[in-house]
Amino acid sequence: MAVEIIETVRSMQARSDAWRSAGETIALVPTMGAFHEAHLSLMREGRRRADRLVVSLFVNPTQFGPGEDYDAYPRDLEADLKAAEGIGLDVLFHPSAGEMYPVGYATSVEVEELTETLCGPSRPGHFRGVATVVAKLFQAVRPHVAVFGEKDFQQLAVIRRMAADLHFDIEIVGVPIVREEDGLAMSSRNMYLSADERKTALSLSRSLDVARRMIADGERGALAIVERLRKEIESAGPCTIDYVSVADPETMAHKTTVDGPVLVVLAVKVGRARLIDNTVVAPPASP
Ligand code: PAF
């Protein structure tokens, strides 16, 4: 059966209110389209957790900075509908930019502290754009549950904070990273990579393996881990490291010592693609 596409906030709200009045629960999976297996895993999780599944598809202009890939971002509604066939979406919410940001629009959501490290400084305004659009999607879809990928670990932390701070009565669910067979974290931006760049990009997941091994072998110095990972990535091929960090998985603050579970997280530009990856590593319990 063809998926129903809803393009306006009012119609989406009316549909969700009808479901809610009938006692049905709603899961929302926010996306920017270009569906791949990782998106499908979020959708399956949403499907499992509620009676109704809404996937939003909106390439959000306010989270892209000047010179970023907003115009180039892949958009192919037909291909996306085909990819999601069999998942059992109830509605694809697919608003236009004018519907989400009408003329005169002047309100945004700023999550402080969590956004001051990692991707925050190199993508000014990015998390404001994300928090704002997700808050608006929550208002449009009125879900009980919303599902996000852990590849965007900092984004997930920002959304959890925003949802708690603004009293959204929505359960925020994180889903583990889905990887290609060779370890590359799935991303819509992987399609920008040439064959050589893809080989270079494998150094990201490989370096996370290195970090896991170093911590298992007793390394507790964050600087030593970061330096080793930078070498691993730089020696793989032409690329520009934005950051490699050992951070606190709750606060996103850079750490100097591995004294509990840490987030090993990195962002690297390979060709046109800005790629991110991460893992949470806990040091083995001392005997
Ligand atoms: O992760 C994404 O695809 C986007 O940042 C999101 C959450 C859909 C908001 O535009």
CSV table of C-alpha atoms and ligand atoms in Angstrom, one decimal:
chain,number,residue,atom,x,y,z
A,1,MET,CA,0.0,0.0,0.0
A,2,ALA,CA,1.3,3.5,-0.9
A,3,VAL,CA,2.6,5.5,2.1
A,4,GLU,CA,0.5,8.5,3.0
A,5,ILE,CA,2.5,11.8,2.6
A,6,ILE,CA,1.5,14.8,4.7
A,7,GLU,CA,2.9,18.1,3.9
A,8,THR,CA,1.4,20.6,6.3
A,9,VAL,CA,1.8,20.9,10.1
A,10,ARG,CA,-1.9,21.4,10.6
A,11,SER,CA,-2.8,18.2,8.8
A,12,MET,CA,-0.1,16.3,10.6
A,13,GLN,CA,-1.3,17.6,14.0
A,14,ALA,CA,-4.9,16.6,13.1
A,15,ARG,CA,-3.8,13.1,12.1
A,16,SER,CA,-1.8,12.7,15.3
A,17,ASP,CA,-4.6,14.1,17.5
A,18,ALA,CA,-7.0,11.5,15.9
A,19,TRP,CA,-4.6,8.7,16.7
A,20,ARG,CA,-4.1,9.9,20.2
A,21,SER,CA,-7.9,10.2,20.8
A,22,ALA,CA,-8.2,6.6,19.7
A,23,GLY,CA,-5.7,5.7,22.4
A,24,GLU,CA,-2.9,4.9,19.9
A,25,THR,CA,0.8,5.7,20.5
A,26,ILE,CA,3.0,7.4,17.9
A,27,ALA,CA,6.7,7.0,17.2
A,28,LEU,CA,8.6,9.7,15.2
A,29,VAL,CA,11.8,9.1,13.3
A,30,PRO,CA,13.1,12.5,12.1
A,31,THR,CA,15.3,12.2,9.0
A,32,MET,CA,16.7,14.3,6.1
A,33,GLY,CA,16.1,11.5,3.6
A,34,ALA,CA,18.6,9.6,1.4
A,35,PHE,CA,17.6,6.5,3.3
A,36,HIS,CA,20.1,3.7,3.9
A,37,GLU,CA,20.1,0.8,6.3
A,38,ALA,CA,20.8,2.9,9.3
A,39,HIS,CA,17.6,4.9,8.7
A,40,LEU,CA,15.7,1.7,8.3
A,41,SER,CA,17.0,0.4,11.6
A,42,LEU,CA,15.6,3.6,13.3
A,43,MET,CA,12.3,3.1,11.6
A,44,ARG,CA,12.1,-0.6,12.7
A,45,GLU,CA,12.8,0.6,16.2
A,46,GLY,CA,10.0,3.2,15.9
A,47,ARG,CA,7.7,0.5,14.5
A,48,ARG,CA,8.4,-1.8,17.4
A,49,ARG,CA,7.8,0.9,20.0
A,50,ALA,CA,4.4,2.4,19.0
A,51,ASP,CA,1.1,1.8,17.2
A,52,ARG,CA,1.8,4.4,14.6
A,53,LEU,CA,5.0,5.3,12.8
A,54,VAL,CA,5.7,8.7,11.4
A,55,VAL,CA,8.9,9.4,9.5
A,56,SER,CA,9.7,13.0,8.8
A,57,LEU,CA,11.7,13.9,5.8
A,58,PHE,CA,13.0,17.4,5.8
A,59,VAL,CA,16.4,18.7,4.7
A,60,ASN,CA,16.6,21.4,7.4
A,61,PRO,CA,18.2,24.6,6.1
A,62,THR,CA,18.9,26.1,9.5
A,63,GLN,CA,21.3,23.4,10.5
A,64,PHE,CA,23.7,23.9,7.5
A,65,GLY,CA,26.3,26.6,7.7
A,66,PRO,CA,27.5,28.8,4.8
A,67,GLY,CA,29.6,26.6,2.5
A,68,GLU,CA,28.1,23.4,3.8
A,69,ASP,CA,26.3,20.9,1.6
A,70,TYR,CA,22.6,22.1,1.9
A,71,ASP,CA,22.2,22.5,-1.8
A,72,ALA,CA,24.1,19.3,-2.7
A,73,TYR,CA,22.4,17.2,0.0
A,74,PRO,CA,20.8,14.2,-1.8
A,75,ARG,CA,17.0,14.5,-2.3
A,76,ASP,CA,15.1,11.7,-4.0
A,77,LEU,CA,11.6,11.2,-2.6
A,78,GLU,CA,10.8,8.2,-5.0
A,79,ALA,CA,14.0,6.4,-4.0
A,80,ASP,CA,13.3,7.0,-0.3
A,81,LEU,CA,9.7,5.7,-0.5
A,82,LYS,CA,11.0,2.6,-2.2
A,83,ALA,CA,13.8,2.1,0.4
A,84,ALA,CA,11.2,2.3,3.2
A,85,GLU,CA,8.8,-0.1,1.6
A,86,GLY,CA,8.0,-3.0,3.9
A,87,ILE,CA,8.8,-1.0,7.1
A,88,GLY,CA,5.1,-0.1,7.6
A,89,LEU,CA,5.2,3.7,7.8
A,90,ASP,CA,1.8,5.2,8.6
A,91,VAL,CA,2.8,8.7,7.4
A,92,LEU,CA,5.8,10.3,5.7
A,93,PHE,CA,5.7,13.9,7.0
A,94,HIS,CA,7.3,15.9,4.2
A,95,PRO,CA,6.9,19.7,4.8
A,96,SER,CA,8.5,22.4,2.6
A,97,ALA,CA,11.0,24.9,4.0
A,98,GLY,CA,8.2,27.5,3.8
A,99,GLU,CA,5.9,25.4,5.8
A,100,MET,CA,8.5,24.9,8.6
A,101,TYR,CA,9.9,28.4,8.5
A,102,PRO,CA,7.1,30.7,7.3
A,103,VAL,CA,7.9,34.4,6.5
A,104,GLY,CA,8.5,36.2,9.8
A,105,TYR,CA,9.7,33.2,11.6
A,106,ALA,CA,11.9,34.4,14.5
A,107,THR,CA,12.2,31.8,17.2
A,108,SER,CA,14.9,29.3,17.8
A,109,VAL,CA,16.0,26.8,20.5
A,110,GLU,CA,19.6,27.1,21.9
A,111,VAL,CA,21.0,24.3,24.0
A,112,GLU,CA,24.0,25.6,25.9
A,113,GLU,CA,27.1,23.8,27.3
A,114,LEU,CA,26.6,20.5,25.5
A,115,THR,CA,27.1,22.3,22.2
A,116,GLU,CA,30.3,24.1,23.2
A,117,THR,CA,32.7,21.3,22.3
A,118,LEU,CA,33.2,18.7,19.5
A,119,CYS,CA,31.0,19.7,16.4
A,120,GLY,CA,29.8,22.9,18.1
A,121,PRO,CA,32.7,25.2,17.5
A,122,SER,CA,33.3,24.0,13.9
A,123,ARG,CA,29.7,24.2,12.9
A,124,PRO,CA,28.4,27.4,14.5
A,125,GLY,CA,24.6,27.5,14.6
A,126,HIS,CA,24.3,23.8,13.7
A,127,PHE,CA,22.9,22.6,16.9
A,128,ARG,CA,20.6,25.6,17.2
A,129,GLY,CA,19.2,24.5,13.8
A,130,VAL,CA,18.8,20.9,14.9
A,131,ALA,CA,17.2,21.7,18.3
A,132,THR,CA,14.8,24.1,16.7
A,133,VAL,CA,13.7,21.8,13.9
A,134,VAL,CA,13.3,18.8,16.2
A,135,ALA,CA,11.3,20.9,18.7
A,136,LYS,CA,9.1,21.9,15.7
A,137,LEU,CA,8.8,18.3,14.5
A,138,PHE,CA,7.8,17.3,18.0
A,139,GLN,CA,5.0,20.0,17.9
A,140,ALA,CA,3.9,18.9,14.5
A,141,VAL,CA,3.8,15.1,15.1
A,142,ARG,CA,3.1,15.0,18.8
A,143,PRO,CA,4.8,11.6,19.2
A,144,HIS,CA,5.1,9.6,22.4
A,145,VAL,CA,8.6,8.3,21.3
A,146,ALA,CA,11.2,9.7,19.0
A,147,VAL,CA,14.1,7.7,17.6
A,148,PHE,CA,17.6,9.0,16.7
A,149,GLY,CA,20.9,7.4,15.7
A,150,GLU,CA,23.9,7.2,18.1
A,151,LYS,CA,26.3,8.1,15.2
A,152,ASP,CA,25.3,11.7,15.9
A,153,PHE,CA,26.1,11.2,19.6
A,154,GLN,CA,26.3,14.9,20.5
A,155,GLN,CA,23.1,15.6,18.6
A,156,LEU,CA,21.3,12.9,20.6
A,157,ALA,CA,22.6,14.4,23.9
A,158,VAL,CA,21.4,17.9,22.7
A,159,ILE,CA,17.9,16.5,21.8
A,160,ARG,CA,17.6,14.7,25.2
A,161,ARG,CA,18.5,17.9,27.0
A,162,MET,CA,16.2,20.0,24.9
A,163,ALA,CA,13.3,17.6,25.4
A,164,ALA,CA,13.8,17.5,29.1
A,165,ASP,CA,14.3,21.3,29.5
A,166,LEU,CA,11.2,22.1,27.4
A,167,HIS,CA,9.1,19.5,29.1
A,168,PHE,CA,8.3,17.5,26.0
A,169,ASP,CA,6.6,14.4,27.3
A,170,ILE,CA,8.4,12.2,24.7
A,171,GLU,CA,10.7,9.3,25.2
A,172,ILE,CA,14.0,9.8,23.3
A,173,VAL,CA,15.5,6.6,22.1
A,174,GLY,CA,19.0,6.1,20.8
A,175,VAL,CA,19.8,3.4,18.3
A,176,PRO,CA,23.4,2.0,17.8
A,177,ILE,CA,25.5,2.9,14.8
A,178,VAL,CA,24.9,0.7,11.7
A,179,ARG,CA,28.2,0.0,9.8
A,180,GLU,CA,29.1,-1.3,6.4
A,181,GLU,CA,30.8,-4.7,6.3
A,182,ASP,CA,34.2,-3.0,6.2
A,183,GLY,CA,33.4,-0.9,9.3
A,184,LEU,CA,32.5,2.5,7.7
A,185,ALA,CA,29.6,4.0,9.7
A,186,MET,CA,26.6,4.4,7.4
A,187,SER,CA,25.9,8.0,6.4
A,188,SER,CA,24.1,9.8,3.6
A,189,ARG,CA,27.4,11.6,3.0
A,190,ASN,CA,29.3,8.4,2.2
A,191,MET,CA,27.9,8.8,-1.3
A,192,TYR,CA,30.2,11.8,-1.8
A,193,LEU,CA,33.3,9.5,-1.4
A,194,SER,CA,35.4,8.3,-4.4
A,195,ALA,CA,36.9,4.8,-4.2
A,196,ASP,CA,40.2,6.1,-2.9
A,197,GLU,CA,38.5,8.4,-0.4
A,198,ARG,CA,36.4,5.6,0.9
A,199,LYS,CA,39.6,3.7,1.7
A,200,THR,CA,40.9,6.7,3.6
A,201,ALA,CA,37.5,6.9,5.4
A,202,LEU,CA,37.9,3.4,6.8
A,203,SER,CA,40.6,4.9,9.1
A,204,LEU,CA,37.8,6.4,11.2
A,205,SER,CA,36.3,3.1,12.4
A,206,ARG,CA,39.8,1.5,12.5
A,207,SER,CA,41.0,4.2,14.8
A,208,LEU,CA,38.1,3.6,17.2
A,209,ASP,CA,39.3,0.0,17.3
A,210,VAL,CA,42.7,1.3,18.2
A,211,ALA,CA,41.3,3.3,21.0
A,212,ARG,CA,39.3,0.3,22.4
A,213,ARG,CA,42.5,-1.7,22.3
A,214,MET,CA,44.6,1.0,24.0
A,215,ILE,CA,42.1,1.4,26.8
A,216,ALA,CA,41.8,-2.4,27.2
A,217,ASP,CA,45.6,-2.6,27.5
A,218,GLY,CA,45.6,0.0,30.3
A,219,GLU,CA,46.1,3.4,28.6
A,220,ARG,CA,44.4,6.0,30.7
A,221,GLY,CA,45.8,9.2,29.1
A,222,ALA,CA,43.4,10.9,26.7
A,223,LEU,CA,46.2,12.8,25.0
A,224,ALA,CA,48.1,9.6,24.2
A,225,ILE,CA,44.9,8.1,22.7
A,226,VAL,CA,44.1,11.2,20.7
A,227,GLU,CA,47.6,11.5,19.3
A,228,ARG,CA,47.7,7.8,18.3
A,229,LEU,CA,44.3,8.1,16.5
A,230,ARG,CA,45.3,11.2,14.7
A,231,LYS,CA,48.4,9.4,13.3
A,232,GLU,CA,46.2,6.4,12.3
A,233,ILE,CA,43.9,8.7,10.4
A,234,GLU,CA,46.5,11.0,8.9
A,235,SER,CA,48.5,8.1,7.5
A,236,ALA,CA,45.5,6.6,5.7
A,237,GLY,CA,45.3,9.2,3.0
A,238,PRO,CA,44.4,12.9,2.2
A,239,CYS,CA,42.0,14.2,4.8
A,240,THR,CA,41.5,17.0,7.2
A,241,ILE,CA,40.8,16.2,10.9
A,242,ASP,CA,38.3,18.5,12.5
A,243,TYR,CA,38.7,16.9,15.9
A,244,VAL,CA,39.5,13.7,17.7
A,245,SER,CA,38.5,13.7,21.3
A,246,VAL,CA,38.1,11.5,24.4
A,247,ALA,CA,35.1,13.1,26.0
A,248,ASP,CA,32.6,12.7,28.8
A,249,PRO,CA,29.6,10.8,27.3
A,250,GLU,CA,27.1,12.9,29.4
A,251,THR,CA,28.5,16.4,29.2
A,252,MET,CA,30.6,16.3,25.9
A,253,ALA,CA,33.5,17.9,27.8
A,254,HIS,CA,37.0,16.9,26.7
A,255,LYS,CA,38.6,14.6,29.2
A,256,THR,CA,42.3,14.2,30.2
A,257,THR,CA,42.0,10.8,31.8
A,258,VAL,CA,40.0,7.6,31.1
A,259,ASP,CA,38.5,7.2,34.6
A,260,GLY,CA,35.2,5.7,33.6
A,261,PRO,CA,33.2,5.2,30.4
A,262,VAL,CA,34.4,7.7,27.8
A,263,LEU,CA,33.2,8.8,24.4
A,264,VAL,CA,35.9,8.5,21.8
A,265,VAL,CA,34.6,10.7,19.0
A,266,LEU,CA,35.9,12.2,15.8
A,267,ALA,CA,35.1,14.3,12.8
A,268,VAL,CA,37.2,14.2,9.6
A,269,LYS,CA,36.7,15.7,6.2
A,270,VAL,CA,37.6,13.3,3.4
A,271,GLY,CA,37.1,14.9,0.0
A,272,ARG,CA,33.8,16.7,0.1
A,273,ALA,CA,32.4,14.5,2.9
A,274,ARG,CA,32.5,15.5,6.5
A,275,LEU,CA,32.4,12.2,8.4
A,276,ILE,CA,31.8,11.6,12.1
A,277,ASP,CA,32.1,8.4,14.1
A,278,ASN,CA,32.3,7.4,17.8
A,279,THR,CA,32.3,4.7,20.4
A,280,VAL,CA,31.8,4.6,24.1
A,281,VAL,CA,34.5,2.6,25.9
A,282,ALA,CA,34.6,1.6,29.5
A,283,PRO,CA,38.0,0.7,31.0
A,284,PRO,CA,38.0,-2.9,32.3
A,285,ALA,CA,37.1,-3.1,36.0
A,286,SER,CA,40.3,-3.4,38.1
A,287,PRO,CA,40.7,-6.8,39.7
B,1,PAF,O1,20.1,13.6,12.1
B,1,PAF,C1,19.5,14.1,11.2
B,1,PAF,O2,19.2,13.6,10.1
B,1,PAF,C2,19.0,15.6,11.4
B,1,PAF,O3,19.9,16.3,12.1
B,1,PAF,C3,17.6,15.6,12.1
B,1,PAF,C4,17.6,15.0,13.5
B,1,PAF,C5,16.6,14.9,11.2
B,1,PAF,C6,17.2,17.1,12.2
B,1,PAF,O4,17.1,17.7,11.0
